[in-house]
Tab-separated table of C-alpha atoms in Angstrom:
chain	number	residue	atom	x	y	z
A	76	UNK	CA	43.871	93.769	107.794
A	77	UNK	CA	43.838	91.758	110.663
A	78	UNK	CA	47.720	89.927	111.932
A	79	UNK	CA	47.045	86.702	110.420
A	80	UNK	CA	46.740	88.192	107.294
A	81	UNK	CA	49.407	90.346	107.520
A	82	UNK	CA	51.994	87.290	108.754
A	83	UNK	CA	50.854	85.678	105.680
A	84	UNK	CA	51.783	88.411	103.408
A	85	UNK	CA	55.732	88.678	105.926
A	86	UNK	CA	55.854	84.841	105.351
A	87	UNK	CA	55.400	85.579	101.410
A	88	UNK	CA	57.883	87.745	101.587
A	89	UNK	CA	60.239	86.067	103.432
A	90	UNK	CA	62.573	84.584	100.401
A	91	UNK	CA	64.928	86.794	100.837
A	92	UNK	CA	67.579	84.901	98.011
A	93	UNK	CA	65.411	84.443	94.951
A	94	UNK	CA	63.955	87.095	93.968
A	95	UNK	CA	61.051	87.743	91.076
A	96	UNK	CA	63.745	89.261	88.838
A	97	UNK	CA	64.139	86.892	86.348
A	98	UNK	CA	65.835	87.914	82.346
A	99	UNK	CA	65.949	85.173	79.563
A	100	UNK	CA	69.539	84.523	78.639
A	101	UNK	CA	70.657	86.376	75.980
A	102	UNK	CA	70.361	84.953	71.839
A	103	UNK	CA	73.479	86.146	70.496
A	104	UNK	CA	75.865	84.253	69.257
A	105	UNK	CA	79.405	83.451	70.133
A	106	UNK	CA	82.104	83.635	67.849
A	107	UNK	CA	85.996	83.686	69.586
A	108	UNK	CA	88.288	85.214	66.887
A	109	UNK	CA	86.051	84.445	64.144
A	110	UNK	CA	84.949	80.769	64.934
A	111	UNK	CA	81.059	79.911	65.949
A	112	UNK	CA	80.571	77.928	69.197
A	113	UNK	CA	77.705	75.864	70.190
A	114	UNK	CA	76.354	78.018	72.880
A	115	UNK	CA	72.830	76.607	72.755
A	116	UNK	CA	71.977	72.414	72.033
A	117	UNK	CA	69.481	70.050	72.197
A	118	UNK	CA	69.801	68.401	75.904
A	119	UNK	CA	71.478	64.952	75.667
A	120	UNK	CA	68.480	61.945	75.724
A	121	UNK	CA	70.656	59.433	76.217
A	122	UNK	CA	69.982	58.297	79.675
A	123	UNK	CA	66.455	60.081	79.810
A	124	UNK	CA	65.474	62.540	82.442
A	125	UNK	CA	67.801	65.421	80.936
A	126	UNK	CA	65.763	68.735	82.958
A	127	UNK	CA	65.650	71.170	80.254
A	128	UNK	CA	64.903	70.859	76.118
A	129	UNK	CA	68.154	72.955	75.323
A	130	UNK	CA	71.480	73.384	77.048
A	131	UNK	CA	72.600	76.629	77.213
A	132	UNK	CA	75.919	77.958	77.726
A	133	UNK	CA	76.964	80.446	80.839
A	134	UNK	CA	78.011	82.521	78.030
A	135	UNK	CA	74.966	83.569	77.606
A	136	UNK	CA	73.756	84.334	80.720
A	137	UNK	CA	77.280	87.291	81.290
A	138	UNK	CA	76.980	91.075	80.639
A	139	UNK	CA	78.170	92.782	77.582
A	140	UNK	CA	81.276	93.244	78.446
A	141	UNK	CA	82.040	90.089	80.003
A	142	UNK	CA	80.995	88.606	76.923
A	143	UNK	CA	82.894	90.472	74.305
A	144	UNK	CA	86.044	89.742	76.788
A	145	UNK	CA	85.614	85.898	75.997
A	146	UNK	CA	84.679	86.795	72.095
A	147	UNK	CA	88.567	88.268	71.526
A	148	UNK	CA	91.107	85.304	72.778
A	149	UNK	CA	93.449	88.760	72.601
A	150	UNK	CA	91.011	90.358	75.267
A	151	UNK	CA	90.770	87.435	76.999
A	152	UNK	CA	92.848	87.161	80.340
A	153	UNK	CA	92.550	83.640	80.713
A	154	UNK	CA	95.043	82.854	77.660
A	155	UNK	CA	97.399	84.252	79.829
A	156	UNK	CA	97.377	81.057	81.793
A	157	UNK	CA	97.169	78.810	78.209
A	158	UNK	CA	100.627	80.571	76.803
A	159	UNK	CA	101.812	79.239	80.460
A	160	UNK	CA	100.307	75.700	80.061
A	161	UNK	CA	102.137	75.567	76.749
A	162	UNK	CA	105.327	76.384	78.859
A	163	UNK	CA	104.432	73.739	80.779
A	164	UNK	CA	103.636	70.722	78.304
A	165	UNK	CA	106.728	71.545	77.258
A	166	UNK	CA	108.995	72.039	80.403
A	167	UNK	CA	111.193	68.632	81.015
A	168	UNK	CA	110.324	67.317	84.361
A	169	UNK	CA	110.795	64.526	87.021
A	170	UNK	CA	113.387	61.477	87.094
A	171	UNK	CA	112.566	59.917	83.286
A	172	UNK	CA	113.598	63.701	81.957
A	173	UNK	CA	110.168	63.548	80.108
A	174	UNK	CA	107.892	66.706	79.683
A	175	UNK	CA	104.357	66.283	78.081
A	176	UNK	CA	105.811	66.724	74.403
A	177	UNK	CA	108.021	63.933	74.567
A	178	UNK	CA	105.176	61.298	74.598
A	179	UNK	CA	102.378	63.574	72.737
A	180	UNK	CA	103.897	65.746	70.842
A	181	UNK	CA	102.272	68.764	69.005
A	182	UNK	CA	99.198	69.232	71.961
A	183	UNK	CA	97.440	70.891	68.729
A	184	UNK	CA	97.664	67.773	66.909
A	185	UNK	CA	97.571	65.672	69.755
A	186	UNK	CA	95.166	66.664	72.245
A	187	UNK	CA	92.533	67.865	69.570
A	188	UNK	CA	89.070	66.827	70.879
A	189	UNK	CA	90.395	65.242	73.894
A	190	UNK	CA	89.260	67.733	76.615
A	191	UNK	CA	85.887	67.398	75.138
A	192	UNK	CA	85.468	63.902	76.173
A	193	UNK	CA	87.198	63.993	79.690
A	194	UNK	CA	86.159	62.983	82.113
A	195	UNK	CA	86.610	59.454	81.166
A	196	UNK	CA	86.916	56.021	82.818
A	197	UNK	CA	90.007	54.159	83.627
A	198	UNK	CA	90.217	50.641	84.046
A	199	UNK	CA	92.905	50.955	86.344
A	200	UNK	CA	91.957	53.031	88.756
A	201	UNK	CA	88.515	52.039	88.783
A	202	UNK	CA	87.194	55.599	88.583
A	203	UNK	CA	86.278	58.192	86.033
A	204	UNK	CA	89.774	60.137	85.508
A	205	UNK	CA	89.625	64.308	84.966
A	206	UNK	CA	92.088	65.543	82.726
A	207	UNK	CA	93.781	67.094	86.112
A	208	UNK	CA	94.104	63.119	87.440
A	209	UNK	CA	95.195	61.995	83.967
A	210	UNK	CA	97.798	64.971	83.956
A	211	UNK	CA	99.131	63.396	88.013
A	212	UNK	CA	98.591	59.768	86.322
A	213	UNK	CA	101.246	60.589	83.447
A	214	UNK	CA	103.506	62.897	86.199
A	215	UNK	CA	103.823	59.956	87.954
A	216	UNK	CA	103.714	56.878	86.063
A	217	UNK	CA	105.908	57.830	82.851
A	218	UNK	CA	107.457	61.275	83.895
A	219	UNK	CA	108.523	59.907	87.597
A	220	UNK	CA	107.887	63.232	88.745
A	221	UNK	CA	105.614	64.726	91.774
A	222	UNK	CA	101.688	64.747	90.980
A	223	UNK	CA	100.307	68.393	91.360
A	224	UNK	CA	98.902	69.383	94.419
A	225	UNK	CA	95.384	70.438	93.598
A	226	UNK	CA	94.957	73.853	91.904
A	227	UNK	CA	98.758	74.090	92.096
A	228	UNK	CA	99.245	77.048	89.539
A	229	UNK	CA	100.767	74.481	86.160
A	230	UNK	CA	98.162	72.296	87.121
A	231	UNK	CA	94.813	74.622	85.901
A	232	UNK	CA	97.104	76.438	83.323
A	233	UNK	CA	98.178	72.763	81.810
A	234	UNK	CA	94.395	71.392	81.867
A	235	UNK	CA	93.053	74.577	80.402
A	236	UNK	CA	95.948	74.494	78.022
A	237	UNK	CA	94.682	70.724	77.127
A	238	UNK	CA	91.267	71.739	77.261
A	239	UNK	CA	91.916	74.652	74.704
A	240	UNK	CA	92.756	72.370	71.776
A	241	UNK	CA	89.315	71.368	72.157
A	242	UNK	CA	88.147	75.050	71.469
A	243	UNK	CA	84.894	75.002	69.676
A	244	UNK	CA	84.254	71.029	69.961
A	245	UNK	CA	81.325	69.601	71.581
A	246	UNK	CA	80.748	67.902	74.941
A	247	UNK	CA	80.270	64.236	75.025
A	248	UNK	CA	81.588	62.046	77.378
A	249	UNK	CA	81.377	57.861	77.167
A	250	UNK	CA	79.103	57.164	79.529
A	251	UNK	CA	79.235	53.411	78.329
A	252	UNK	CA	82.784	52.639	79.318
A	253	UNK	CA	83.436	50.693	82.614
A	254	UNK	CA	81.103	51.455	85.529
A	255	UNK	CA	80.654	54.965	84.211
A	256	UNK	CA	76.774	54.550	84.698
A	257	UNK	CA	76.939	53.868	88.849
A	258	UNK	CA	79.358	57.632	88.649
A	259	UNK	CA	76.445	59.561	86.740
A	260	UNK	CA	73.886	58.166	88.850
A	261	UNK	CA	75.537	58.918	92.251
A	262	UNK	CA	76.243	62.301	90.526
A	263	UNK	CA	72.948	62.720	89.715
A	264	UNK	CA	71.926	61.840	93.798
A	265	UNK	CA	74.824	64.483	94.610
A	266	UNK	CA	72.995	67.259	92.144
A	267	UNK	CA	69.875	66.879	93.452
A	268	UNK	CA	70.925	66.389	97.263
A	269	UNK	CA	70.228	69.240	99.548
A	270	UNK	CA	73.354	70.330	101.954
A	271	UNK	CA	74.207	72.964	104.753
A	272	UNK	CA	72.624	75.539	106.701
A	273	UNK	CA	70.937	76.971	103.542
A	274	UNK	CA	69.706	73.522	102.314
A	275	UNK	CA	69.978	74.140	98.521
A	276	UNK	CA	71.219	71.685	95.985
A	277	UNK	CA	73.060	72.177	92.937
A	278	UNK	CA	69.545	71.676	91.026
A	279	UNK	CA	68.057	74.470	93.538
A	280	UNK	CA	69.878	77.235	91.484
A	281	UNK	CA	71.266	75.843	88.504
A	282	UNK	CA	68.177	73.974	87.471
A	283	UNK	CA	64.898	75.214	89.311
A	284	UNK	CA	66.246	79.220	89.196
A	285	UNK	CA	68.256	79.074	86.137
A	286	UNK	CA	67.280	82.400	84.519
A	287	UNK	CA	66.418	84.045	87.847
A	288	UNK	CA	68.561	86.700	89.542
A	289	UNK	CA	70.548	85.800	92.835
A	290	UNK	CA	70.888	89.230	93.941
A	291	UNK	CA	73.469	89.961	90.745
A	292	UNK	CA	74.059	87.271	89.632
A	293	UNK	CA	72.262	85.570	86.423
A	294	UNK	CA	71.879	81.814	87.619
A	295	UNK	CA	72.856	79.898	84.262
A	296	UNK	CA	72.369	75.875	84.429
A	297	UNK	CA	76.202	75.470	85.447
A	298	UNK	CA	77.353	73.579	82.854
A	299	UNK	CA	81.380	72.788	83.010
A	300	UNK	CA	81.997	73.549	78.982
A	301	UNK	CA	84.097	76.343	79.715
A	302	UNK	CA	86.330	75.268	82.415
A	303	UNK	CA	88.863	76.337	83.840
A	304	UNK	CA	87.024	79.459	83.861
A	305	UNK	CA	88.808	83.013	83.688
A	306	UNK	CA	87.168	84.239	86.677
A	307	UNK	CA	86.584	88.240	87.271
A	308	UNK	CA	86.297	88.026	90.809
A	309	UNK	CA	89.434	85.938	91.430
A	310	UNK	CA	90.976	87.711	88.397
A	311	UNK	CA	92.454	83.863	87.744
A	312	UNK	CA	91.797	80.663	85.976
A	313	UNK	CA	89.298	79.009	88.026
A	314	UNK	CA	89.300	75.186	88.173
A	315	UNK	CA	86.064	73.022	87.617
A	316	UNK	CA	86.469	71.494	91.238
A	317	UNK	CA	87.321	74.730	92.920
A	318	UNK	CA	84.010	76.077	91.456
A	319	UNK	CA	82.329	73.248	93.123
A	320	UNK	CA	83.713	73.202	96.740
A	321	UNK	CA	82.740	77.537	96.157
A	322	UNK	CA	79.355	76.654	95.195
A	323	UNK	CA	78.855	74.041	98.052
A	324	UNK	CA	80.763	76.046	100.937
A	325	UNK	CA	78.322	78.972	99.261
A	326	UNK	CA	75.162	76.569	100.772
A	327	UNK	CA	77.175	77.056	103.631
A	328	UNK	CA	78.075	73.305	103.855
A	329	UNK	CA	81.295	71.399	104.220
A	330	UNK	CA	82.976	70.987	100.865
A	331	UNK	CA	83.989	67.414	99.833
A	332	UNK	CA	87.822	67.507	98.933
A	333	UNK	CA	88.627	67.830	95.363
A	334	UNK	CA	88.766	64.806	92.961
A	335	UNK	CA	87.197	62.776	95.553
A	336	UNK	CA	84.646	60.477	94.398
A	337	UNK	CA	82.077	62.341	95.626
A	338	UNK	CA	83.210	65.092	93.147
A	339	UNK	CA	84.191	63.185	90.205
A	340	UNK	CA	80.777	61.379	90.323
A	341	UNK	CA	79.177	64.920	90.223
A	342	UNK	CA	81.455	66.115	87.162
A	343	UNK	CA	80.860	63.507	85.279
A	344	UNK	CA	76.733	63.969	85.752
A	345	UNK	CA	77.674	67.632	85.318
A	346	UNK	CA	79.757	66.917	82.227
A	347	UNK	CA	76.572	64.867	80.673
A	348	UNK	CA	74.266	67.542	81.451
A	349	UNK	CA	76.358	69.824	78.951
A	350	UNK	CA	76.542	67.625	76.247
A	351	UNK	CA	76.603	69.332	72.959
A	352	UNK	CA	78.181	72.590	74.111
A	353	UNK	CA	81.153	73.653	72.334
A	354	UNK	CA	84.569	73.456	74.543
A	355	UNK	CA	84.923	76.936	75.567
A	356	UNK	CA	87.840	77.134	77.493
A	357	UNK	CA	89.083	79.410	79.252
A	358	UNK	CA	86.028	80.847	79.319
A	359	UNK	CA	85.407	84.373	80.913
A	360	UNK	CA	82.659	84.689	83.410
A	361	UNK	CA	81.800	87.450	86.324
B	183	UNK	CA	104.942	85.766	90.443
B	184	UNK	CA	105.595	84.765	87.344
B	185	UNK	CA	107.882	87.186	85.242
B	186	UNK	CA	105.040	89.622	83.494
B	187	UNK	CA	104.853	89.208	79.827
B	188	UNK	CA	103.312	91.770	77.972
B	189	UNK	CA	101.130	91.073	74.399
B	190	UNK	CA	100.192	93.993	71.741
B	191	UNK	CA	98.352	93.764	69.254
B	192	UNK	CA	99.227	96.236	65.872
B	193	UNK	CA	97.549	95.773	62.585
B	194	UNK	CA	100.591	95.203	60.398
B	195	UNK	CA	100.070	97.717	57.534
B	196	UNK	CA	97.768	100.830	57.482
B	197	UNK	CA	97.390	103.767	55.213
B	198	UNK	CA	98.586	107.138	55.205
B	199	UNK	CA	96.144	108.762	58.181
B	200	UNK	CA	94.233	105.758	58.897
B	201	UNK	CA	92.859	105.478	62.550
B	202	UNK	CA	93.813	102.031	64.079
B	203	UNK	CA	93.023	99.827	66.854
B	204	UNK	CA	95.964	99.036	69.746
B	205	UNK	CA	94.964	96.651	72.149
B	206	UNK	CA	97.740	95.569	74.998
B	207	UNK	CA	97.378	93.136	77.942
B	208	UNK	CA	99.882	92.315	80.411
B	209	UNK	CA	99.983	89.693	83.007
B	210	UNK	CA	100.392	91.066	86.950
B	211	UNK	CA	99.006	90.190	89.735
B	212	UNK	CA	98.363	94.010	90.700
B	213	UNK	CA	98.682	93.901	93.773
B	214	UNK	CA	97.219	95.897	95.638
B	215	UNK	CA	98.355	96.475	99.034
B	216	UNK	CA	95.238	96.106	101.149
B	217	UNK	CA	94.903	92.515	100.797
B	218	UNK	CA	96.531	90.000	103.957
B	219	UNK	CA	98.386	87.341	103.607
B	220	UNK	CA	97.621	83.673	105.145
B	221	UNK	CA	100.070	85.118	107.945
B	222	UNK	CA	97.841	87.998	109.292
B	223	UNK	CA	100.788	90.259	107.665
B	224	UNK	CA	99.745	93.005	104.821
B	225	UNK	CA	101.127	92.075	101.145
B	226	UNK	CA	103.080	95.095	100.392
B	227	UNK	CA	101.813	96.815	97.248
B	228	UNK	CA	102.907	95.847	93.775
B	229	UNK	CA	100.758	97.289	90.907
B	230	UNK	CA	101.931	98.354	87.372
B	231	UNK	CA	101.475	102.768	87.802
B	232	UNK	CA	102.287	103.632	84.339
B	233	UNK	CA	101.866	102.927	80.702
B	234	UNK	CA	103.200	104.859	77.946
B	235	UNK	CA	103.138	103.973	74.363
B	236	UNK	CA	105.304	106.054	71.638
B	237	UNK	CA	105.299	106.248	68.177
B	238	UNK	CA	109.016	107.067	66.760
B	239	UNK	CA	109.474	109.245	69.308
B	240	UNK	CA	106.420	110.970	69.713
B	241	UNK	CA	104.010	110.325	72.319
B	242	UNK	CA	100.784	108.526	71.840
B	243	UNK	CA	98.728	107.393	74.652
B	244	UNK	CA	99.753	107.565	78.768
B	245	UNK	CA	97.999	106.859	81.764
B	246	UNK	CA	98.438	105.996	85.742
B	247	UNK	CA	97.484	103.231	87.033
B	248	UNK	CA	96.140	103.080	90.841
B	249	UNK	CA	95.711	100.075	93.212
B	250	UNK	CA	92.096	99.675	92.450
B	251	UNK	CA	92.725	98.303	88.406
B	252	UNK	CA	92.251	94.892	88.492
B	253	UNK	CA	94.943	91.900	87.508
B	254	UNK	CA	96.227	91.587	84.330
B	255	UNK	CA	95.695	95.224	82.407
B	256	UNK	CA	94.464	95.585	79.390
B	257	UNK	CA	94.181	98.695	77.226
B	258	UNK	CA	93.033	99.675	73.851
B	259	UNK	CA	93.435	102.820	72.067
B	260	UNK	CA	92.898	104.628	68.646
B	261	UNK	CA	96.272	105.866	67.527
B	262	UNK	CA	96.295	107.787	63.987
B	263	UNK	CA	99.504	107.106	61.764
B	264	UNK	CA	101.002	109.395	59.590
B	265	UNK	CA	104.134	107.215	58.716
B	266	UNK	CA	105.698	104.392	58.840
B	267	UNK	CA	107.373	103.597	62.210
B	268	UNK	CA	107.679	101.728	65.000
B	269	UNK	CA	104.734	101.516	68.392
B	270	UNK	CA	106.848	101.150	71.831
B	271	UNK	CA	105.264	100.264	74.447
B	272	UNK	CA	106.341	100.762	78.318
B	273	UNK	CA	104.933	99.331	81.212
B	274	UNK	CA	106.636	100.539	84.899
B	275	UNK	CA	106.188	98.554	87.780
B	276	UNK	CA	106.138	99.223	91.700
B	277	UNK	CA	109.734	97.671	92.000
B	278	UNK	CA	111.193	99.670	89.583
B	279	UNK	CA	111.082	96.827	86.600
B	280	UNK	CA	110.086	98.005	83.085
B	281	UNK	CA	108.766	95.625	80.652
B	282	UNK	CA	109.064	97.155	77.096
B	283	UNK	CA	107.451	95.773	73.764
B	284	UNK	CA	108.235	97.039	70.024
B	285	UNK	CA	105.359	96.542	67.108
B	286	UNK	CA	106.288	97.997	63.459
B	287	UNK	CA	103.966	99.211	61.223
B	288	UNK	CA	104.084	99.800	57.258
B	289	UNK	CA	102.164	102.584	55.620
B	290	UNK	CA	101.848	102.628	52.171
């Protein structure tokens, strides 16, 4: 073997982060406390250009046991935080001496369906609104109380509380409303731009290594169905834009602050991406 | 942290000898003593270290818990009722607190 060859074969090598282990997500299917989720859909068509034929939750890409944790809302740690956000909904607050119940009421009644079609525009901000900005919108216009600081601890346990009473309902955001379209596209620039010293876009492991192994972890196609997440490693709720300043600082880039535009653009291409997928939150991942 | 609130979960009714499931989760931060704080300074340890669950009286299930178990405990356990009665359930924490919960059970 002479050294040209043998660089060749180093230089073949040399991808050190993806390796050739790669494992098909699994085919079960996930009931929580009896009730079937949509774990696996047909990818949304409307606009065209949707990556992949079928959606696929993360769910299906966890071990065992992390999957049987989600399957048993008694197992699950993450409705810790959702007995808390019903605390919350309920806890009087600010100048006006309004909580959340005093406008909406019964959040099962209420708020049914609702987390499954955030995040959605508002006219009057101009913007597409989370259901973490619609939560500071209502602290501050009708409650006259402090908006959260982000990932202040009410603030993921009262979206995943909202986001609960979607449990089971499928993704599917109005991407007609407002400017909605310009959002999706620049989210759809964001996903596929390549940032920091690693130079890997969201698409890099979420889309062209989904299915592959990153040392342990199973790369799923990061869909956003199941957030705020019950995360193993932070043994805590996990909020959607935590996850994606993680995965960006993980490219070893500087993270754009959460809720900025930059971010809601991205969740609301993210958000499309996952249409069909039941609610899932708070899901329980590794 | 927030006050920790324990959940059980206790079929309702068994028969005489039946084997059941107990499952119990309990929110804490656990602690666990190694970790630093945004000052620089150690956060002193806090971890649940023991769980004990009774049945009228009589002892059931009991363990230790070390720094290493992760937030928010869970356990489940087969327990074997004879009787009527009543599960208690005891949690101890580092700082001396106890959080107790009761679950009855009938058996016909």
């Amino acid at each position: 073997m002479n050294k040209r060859t043998l660089a060749a074969l180093v230089l073949l090598g040399a991808s050190p982060l993806f390796t050739a282990a790669r494992a098909e997500p699994v085919t079960e299917t996930l009931e929580i406390d009896g009730e079937a989720m949509i774990t696996e859909a047909p990818a949304p068509k409307d606009p065209p250009g949707h990556p992949f034929d079928v959606v696929k939750s993360g769910w299906l890409y966890r071990e065992p046991d992390t999957r049987a944790m989600e399957a048993d809302s008694f197992e699950n740690p993450g409705m810790l935080n959702v007995e808390h956000g019903e605390e919350v909904w309920n806890t009087v607050e600010g100048e006006a001496g309004k909580s959340c119940a005093s406008c909406h009421g019964d959040a099962a009644e209420t708020m049914k369906g609702v987390g499954a079609s955030y995040p959605k525009w508002n006219a009057k901000a101009g913007k597409p609104f989370d259901i973490e900005l619609q939560i500071n919108a209502c602290r501050t216009a009708q409650m006259k109380a402090e908006p959260y600081k982000f990932d202040a601890r009410d603030q993921v346990d009262l979206t995943a509380y909202i986001k609960h009473q979607s449990l089971g309902i499928p993704v599917k955001i109005d991407l007609s409303a407002g400017d909605m379209m310009s959002w999706w596209q620049t989210g759809k620039d964001r996903y596929y731009l390549r940032t920091g010293q690693l130079n890997f876009a969201c698409a890099s492991c979420h889309e062209k290594n989904s299915g592959n192994y990153l040392r342990a972890d199973h790369l799923s196609q990061g869909n956003s169905n199941g957030f705020p997440t019950y995360r193993l490693k932070q043994s805590n709720l996990v909020s959607l834009h935590n996850r994606f300043r993680g995965c960006v600082r993980d490219t070893r880039a500087e993270p754009p602050k959460a809720f900025s535009d930059e971010l809601m653009a991205l969740e609301v291409y993210v958000a499309w991406r996952g249409e069909g997928l039941s609610i899932e939150t708070p899901a329980v991942r590794q | 942290m927030a006050t920790p609130k324990p959940r059980v979960k206790v079929p309702k009714k068994a028969s005489a000898g039946e084997i059941i499931t107990i499952k119990t989760l309990i929110s804490h931060d656990m602690e666990s003593g190694q970790r630093k704080g945004k000052d620089g300074n150690v956060i002193p340890r806090q971890i649940i270290n023991k769980f004990t669950c009774e049945f009228n009286g009589m002892k059931v299930f009991e363990c230790e818990l070390d720094p290493a178990v992760a937030a928010n405990p869970y356990f489940e356990f087969n327990a074997k009722v004879p009787e009527s009665g009543t599960f208690k359930f005891t949690w101890v924490d580092d700082d001396g607190s106890i959080y107790t919960d009761e679950q009855k059970i009938a058996v016909n």
